[in-house]
GROMACS .gro file of C-alpha atoms in nm:
model
  215
    1MET     CA    1  14.006   6.250   7.449
    2LEU     CA    2  13.893   6.326   7.805
    3LEU     CA    3  13.525   6.392   7.864
    4PRO     CA    4  13.454   6.760   7.787
    5ILE     CA    5  13.362   6.843   8.147
    6PHE     CA    6  13.701   6.721   8.271
    7ARG     CA    7  13.884   6.907   7.994
    8ASP     CA    8  13.725   7.225   8.129
    9LEU     CA    9  13.778   7.160   8.499
   10ILE     CA   10  14.118   6.998   8.552
   11LYS     CA   11  14.465   7.147   8.503
   12SER     CA   12  14.571   7.150   8.140
   13GLN     CA   13  14.902   6.985   8.239
   14TRP     CA   14  14.713   6.701   8.406
   15ARG     CA   15  14.497   6.655   8.096
   16ILE     CA   16  14.803   6.628   7.872
   17VAL     CA   17  14.966   6.372   8.103
   18LEU     CA   18  14.649   6.164   8.133
   19GLU     CA   19  14.586   6.160   7.760
   20GLN     CA   20  14.947   6.065   7.678
   21LEU     CA   21  14.934   5.777   7.926
   22LYS     CA   22  14.602   5.665   7.782
   23LEU     CA   23  14.748   5.658   7.432
   24SER     CA   24  15.069   5.483   7.532
   25GLY     CA   25  14.953   5.252   7.809
   26GLY     CA   26  15.224   5.390   8.037
   27LEU     CA   27  15.552   5.578   8.012
   28PRO     CA   28  15.865   5.655   8.214
   29VAL     CA   29  15.895   6.018   8.325
   30SER     CA   30  16.173   6.093   8.078
   31GLU     CA   31  15.965   5.979   7.779
   32LEU     CA   32  15.651   6.145   7.911
   33SER     CA   33  15.846   6.469   7.950
   34ARG     CA   34  15.966   6.447   7.589
   35LYS     CA   35  15.615   6.382   7.453
   36THR     CA   36  15.444   6.657   7.654
   37GLY     CA   37  15.716   6.919   7.616
   38GLY     CA   38  15.743   6.973   7.991
   39SER     CA   39  16.050   6.957   8.208
   40TYR     CA   40  16.134   6.632   8.386
   41MET     CA   41  16.063   6.773   8.733
   42ALA     CA   42  15.738   6.945   8.628
   43VAL     CA   43  15.602   6.626   8.469
   44LYS     CA   44  15.708   6.419   8.767
   45THR     CA   45  15.529   6.663   9.000
   46HIS     CA   46  15.206   6.638   8.798
   47CYS     CA   47  15.231   6.259   8.797
   48GLU     CA   48  15.286   6.248   9.172
   49GLU     CA   49  14.980   6.469   9.229
   50LEU     CA   50  14.769   6.242   9.010
   51THR     CA   51  14.909   5.935   9.186
   52LYS     CA   52  14.813   6.072   9.528
   53SER     CA   53  14.462   6.133   9.394
   54GLY     CA   54  14.441   5.770   9.280
   55TYR     CA   55  14.445   5.827   8.903
   56LEU     CA   56  14.795   5.692   8.829
   57ILE     CA   57  15.000   5.393   8.935
   58ARG     CA   58  15.371   5.452   9.008
   59THR     CA   59  15.628   5.177   8.954
   60ARG     CA   60  16.002   5.159   8.888
   61LEU     CA   61  16.171   5.014   8.581
   62PRO     CA   62  16.523   4.873   8.613
   63ARG     CA   63  16.768   5.049   8.381
   64THR     CA   64  16.956   4.847   8.123
   65GLU     CA   65  17.252   5.082   8.171
   66VAL     CA   66  17.422   5.198   8.487
   67GLY     CA   67  17.202   5.422   8.697
   68ARG     CA   68  16.900   5.432   8.921
   69PRO     CA   69  16.572   5.258   8.824
   70GLU     CA   70  16.343   5.484   8.622
   71ILE     CA   71  16.000   5.592   8.748
   72PHE     CA   72  15.716   5.462   8.532
   73TYR     CA   73  15.353   5.583   8.541
   74SER     CA   74  15.036   5.424   8.408
   75LEU     CA   75  14.665   5.491   8.449
   76ALA     CA   76  14.483   5.343   8.747
   77ALA     CA   77  14.131   5.201   8.719
   78LYS     CA   78  13.994   5.522   8.875
   79ALA     CA   79  14.102   5.714   8.565
   80ASP     CA   80  13.856   5.521   8.346
   81ALA     CA   81  13.578   5.755   8.458
   82LEU     CA   82  13.761   6.051   8.301
   83PHE     CA   83  13.722   5.912   7.950
   84PRO     CA   84  13.404   5.859   7.744
   85GLN     CA   85  13.214   5.540   7.825
   86ALA     CA   86  12.904   5.375   7.682
   87GLY     CA   87  12.638   5.573   7.868
   88LEU     CA   88  12.265   5.624   7.886
   89ASP     CA   89  12.221   5.682   7.513
   90PHE     CA   90  12.375   5.342   7.451
   91THR     CA   91  12.145   5.185   7.710
   92LEU     CA   92  11.834   5.342   7.558
   93GLU     CA   93  11.934   5.223   7.211
   94LEU     CA   94  11.986   4.870   7.341
   95LEU     CA   95  11.648   4.869   7.514
   96GLU     CA   96  11.482   4.984   7.195
   97GLU     CA   97  11.649   4.703   6.999
   98VAL     CA   98  11.547   4.451   7.266
   99GLY     CA   99  11.188   4.569   7.225
  100LYS     CA  100  11.204   4.520   6.849
  101MET     CA  101  11.354   4.172   6.880
  102PHE     CA  102  11.163   4.028   7.176
  103GLY     CA  103  10.845   4.233   7.203
  104GLU     CA  104  10.745   4.570   7.342
  105ASN     CA  105  10.735   4.441   7.702
  106ALA     CA  106  11.092   4.309   7.693
  107PRO     CA  107  11.264   4.638   7.792
  108GLU     CA  108  11.046   4.673   8.102
  109LYS     CA  109  11.117   4.313   8.200
  110LEU     CA  110  11.489   4.389   8.186
  111LEU     CA  111  11.442   4.704   8.392
  112PHE     CA  112  11.239   4.511   8.648
  113GLN     CA  113  11.525   4.264   8.681
  114TYR     CA  114  11.773   4.550   8.720
  115PHE     CA  115  11.582   4.693   9.016
  116GLN     CA  116  11.538   4.346   9.163
  117ASN     CA  117  11.915   4.293   9.153
  118GLN     CA  118  11.971   4.634   9.311
  119TYR     CA  119  11.721   4.548   9.584
  120ASP     CA  120  11.901   4.221   9.659
  121ALA     CA  121  12.238   4.398   9.684
  122TRP     CA  122  12.116   4.685   9.902
  123LEU     CA  123  11.893   4.478  10.131
  124LYS     CA  124  12.197   4.319  10.297
  125ILE     CA  125  12.311   4.666  10.402
  126VAL     CA  126  11.982   4.842  10.474
  127GLU     CA  127  11.823   4.561  10.676
  128LYS     CA  128  12.083   4.614  10.950
  129ALA     CA  129  11.914   4.946  11.033
  130GLY     CA  130  11.612   4.938  11.264
  131THR     CA  131  11.340   5.191  11.192
  132PRO     CA  132  11.222   5.305  10.847
  133ALA     CA  133  11.381   5.645  10.915
  134GLU     CA  134  11.718   5.481  10.985
  135ARG     CA  135  11.683   5.271  10.672
  136ALA     CA  136  11.601   5.580  10.467
  137ALA     CA  137  11.916   5.753  10.593
  138LYS     CA  138  12.131   5.454  10.503
  139LEU     CA  139  11.962   5.423  10.165
  140ALA     CA  140  12.036   5.789  10.087
  141LYS     CA  141  12.408   5.717  10.127
  142LEU     CA  142  12.383   5.412   9.901
  143ARG     CA  143  12.208   5.614   9.634
  144GLN     CA  144  12.477   5.882   9.652
  145LYS     CA  145  12.737   5.617   9.576
  146SER     CA  146  12.533   5.505   9.273
  147GLY     CA  147  12.542   5.856   9.124
  148CYS     CA  148  12.224   6.009   9.268
  149SER     CA  149  12.228   6.336   9.459
  150THR     CA  150  12.015   6.226   9.754
  151VAL     CA  151  11.976   6.360  10.108
  152CYS     CA  152  11.760   6.229  10.389
  153GLU     CA  153  11.569   6.510  10.562
  154LYS     CA  154  11.439   6.455  10.916
  155LYS     CA  155  11.271   6.767  11.054
  156PRO     CA  156  11.087   6.766  11.390
  157GLY     CA  157  10.715   6.709  11.348
  158GLU     CA  158  10.744   6.633  10.974
  159PRO     CA  159  10.765   6.306  10.779
  160VAL     CA  160  11.109   6.179  10.682
  161ARG     CA  161  11.189   6.264  10.320
  162LEU     CA  162  11.443   6.157  10.061
  163VAL     CA  163  11.517   6.461   9.847
  164GLU     CA  164  11.686   6.379   9.517
  165VAL     CA  165  11.793   6.654   9.282
  166HIS     CA  166  11.979   6.430   9.039
  167ASN     CA  167  11.926   6.074   8.919
  168PRO     CA  168  12.136   5.928   8.634
  169LEU     CA  169  11.828   5.735   8.518
  170GLN     CA  170  11.607   6.043   8.474
  171ARG     CA  171  11.610   6.027   8.092
  172LEU     CA  172  11.538   5.655   8.107
  173PHE     CA  173  11.231   5.726   8.324
  174GLU     CA  174  11.111   5.975   8.064
  175ARG     CA  175  11.130   5.704   7.797
  176TYR     CA  176  10.997   5.423   8.024
  177PRO     CA  177  10.770   5.585   8.287
  178ARG     CA  178  10.686   5.253   8.451
  179ALA     CA  179  11.053   5.217   8.548
  180ALA     CA  180  11.008   5.508   8.792
  181ALA     CA  181  10.729   5.310   8.961
  182MET     CA  182  10.959   5.007   8.976
  183GLU     CA  183  11.223   5.216   9.147
  184GLN     CA  184  10.972   5.353   9.397
  185ARG     CA  185  10.849   5.002   9.478
  186MET     CA  186  11.209   4.892   9.536
  187LEU     CA  187  11.264   5.182   9.777
  188GLU     CA  188  10.943   5.102   9.963
  189GLN     CA  189  11.050   4.741  10.010
  190LEU     CA  190  11.393   4.844  10.134
  191ILE     CA  191  11.265   5.106  10.377
  192GLY     CA  192  10.969   4.897  10.492
  193THR     CA  193  10.693   5.153  10.441
  194ARG     CA  194  10.491   5.321  10.168
  195LEU     CA  195  10.626   5.634  10.000
  196THR     CA  196  10.469   5.924   9.818
  197ARG     CA  197  10.659   6.051   9.515
  198SER     CA  198  10.644   6.412   9.401
  199GLU     CA  199  10.857   6.595   9.149
  200ILE     CA  200  11.058   6.910   9.209
  201PRO     CA  201  11.001   7.133   8.902
  202ALA     CA  202  11.303   7.180   8.682
  203GLY     CA  203  11.478   7.514   8.687
  204ARG     CA  204  11.581   7.705   8.376
  205GLU     CA  205  11.906   7.507   8.350
  206SER     CA  206  11.838   7.205   8.570
  207SER     CA  207  11.650   6.877   8.543
  208PRO     CA  208  11.354   6.791   8.768
  209GLY     CA  209  11.417   6.641   9.108
  210VAL     CA  210  11.211   6.402   9.320
  211VAL     CA  211  11.095   6.390   9.680
  212PHE     CA  212  11.007   6.055   9.841
  213GLU     CA  213  10.812   6.105  10.162
  214LEU     CA  214  10.770   5.823  10.414
  215LEU     CA  215  10.410   5.749  10.515
   0.00000   0.00000   0.00000
């Protein structure tokens, strides 16, 4: 049930706990122990580790019989990212359907509005910085939060550069090349200067990256 990458990377005991809680909506430790086949203390330890990491919510249920309240665990919102979501394939299919229904220019109009909305949201943060170089550094951090792998390089005697080795929209740019130009224009407006855009060739097992250089 978890995304394949997480099934490979996280502890198998964590995976079992997360998937059981996803199926049930939440369970007390005793019931979770019974369903997973682990001991009470082992399951509780896994749950506490996941709670500290922000993936579970810990509450207490009052017992109907004599005894202490029982510990109850459920998935936190952070855990949503561990399970399959409607991703880029879904987005590309929707854009294709929009083009069929409303004309071939409709997908690009939607993408333009997306970048306009992103510009509006980021401008409030970036405009607090002074120089274009300072804005570029702040923008790199914002792009990292949005899923890009972006660093701002500032070497003595050389132009400031944004080096990006991963962008979640890369496949979308391949299908709609003009969207890459929209993104570049948005970055130029946020930074306050023109940019040159050059691609980093893809490696044998990696996708191409991009370098934005401030003029």
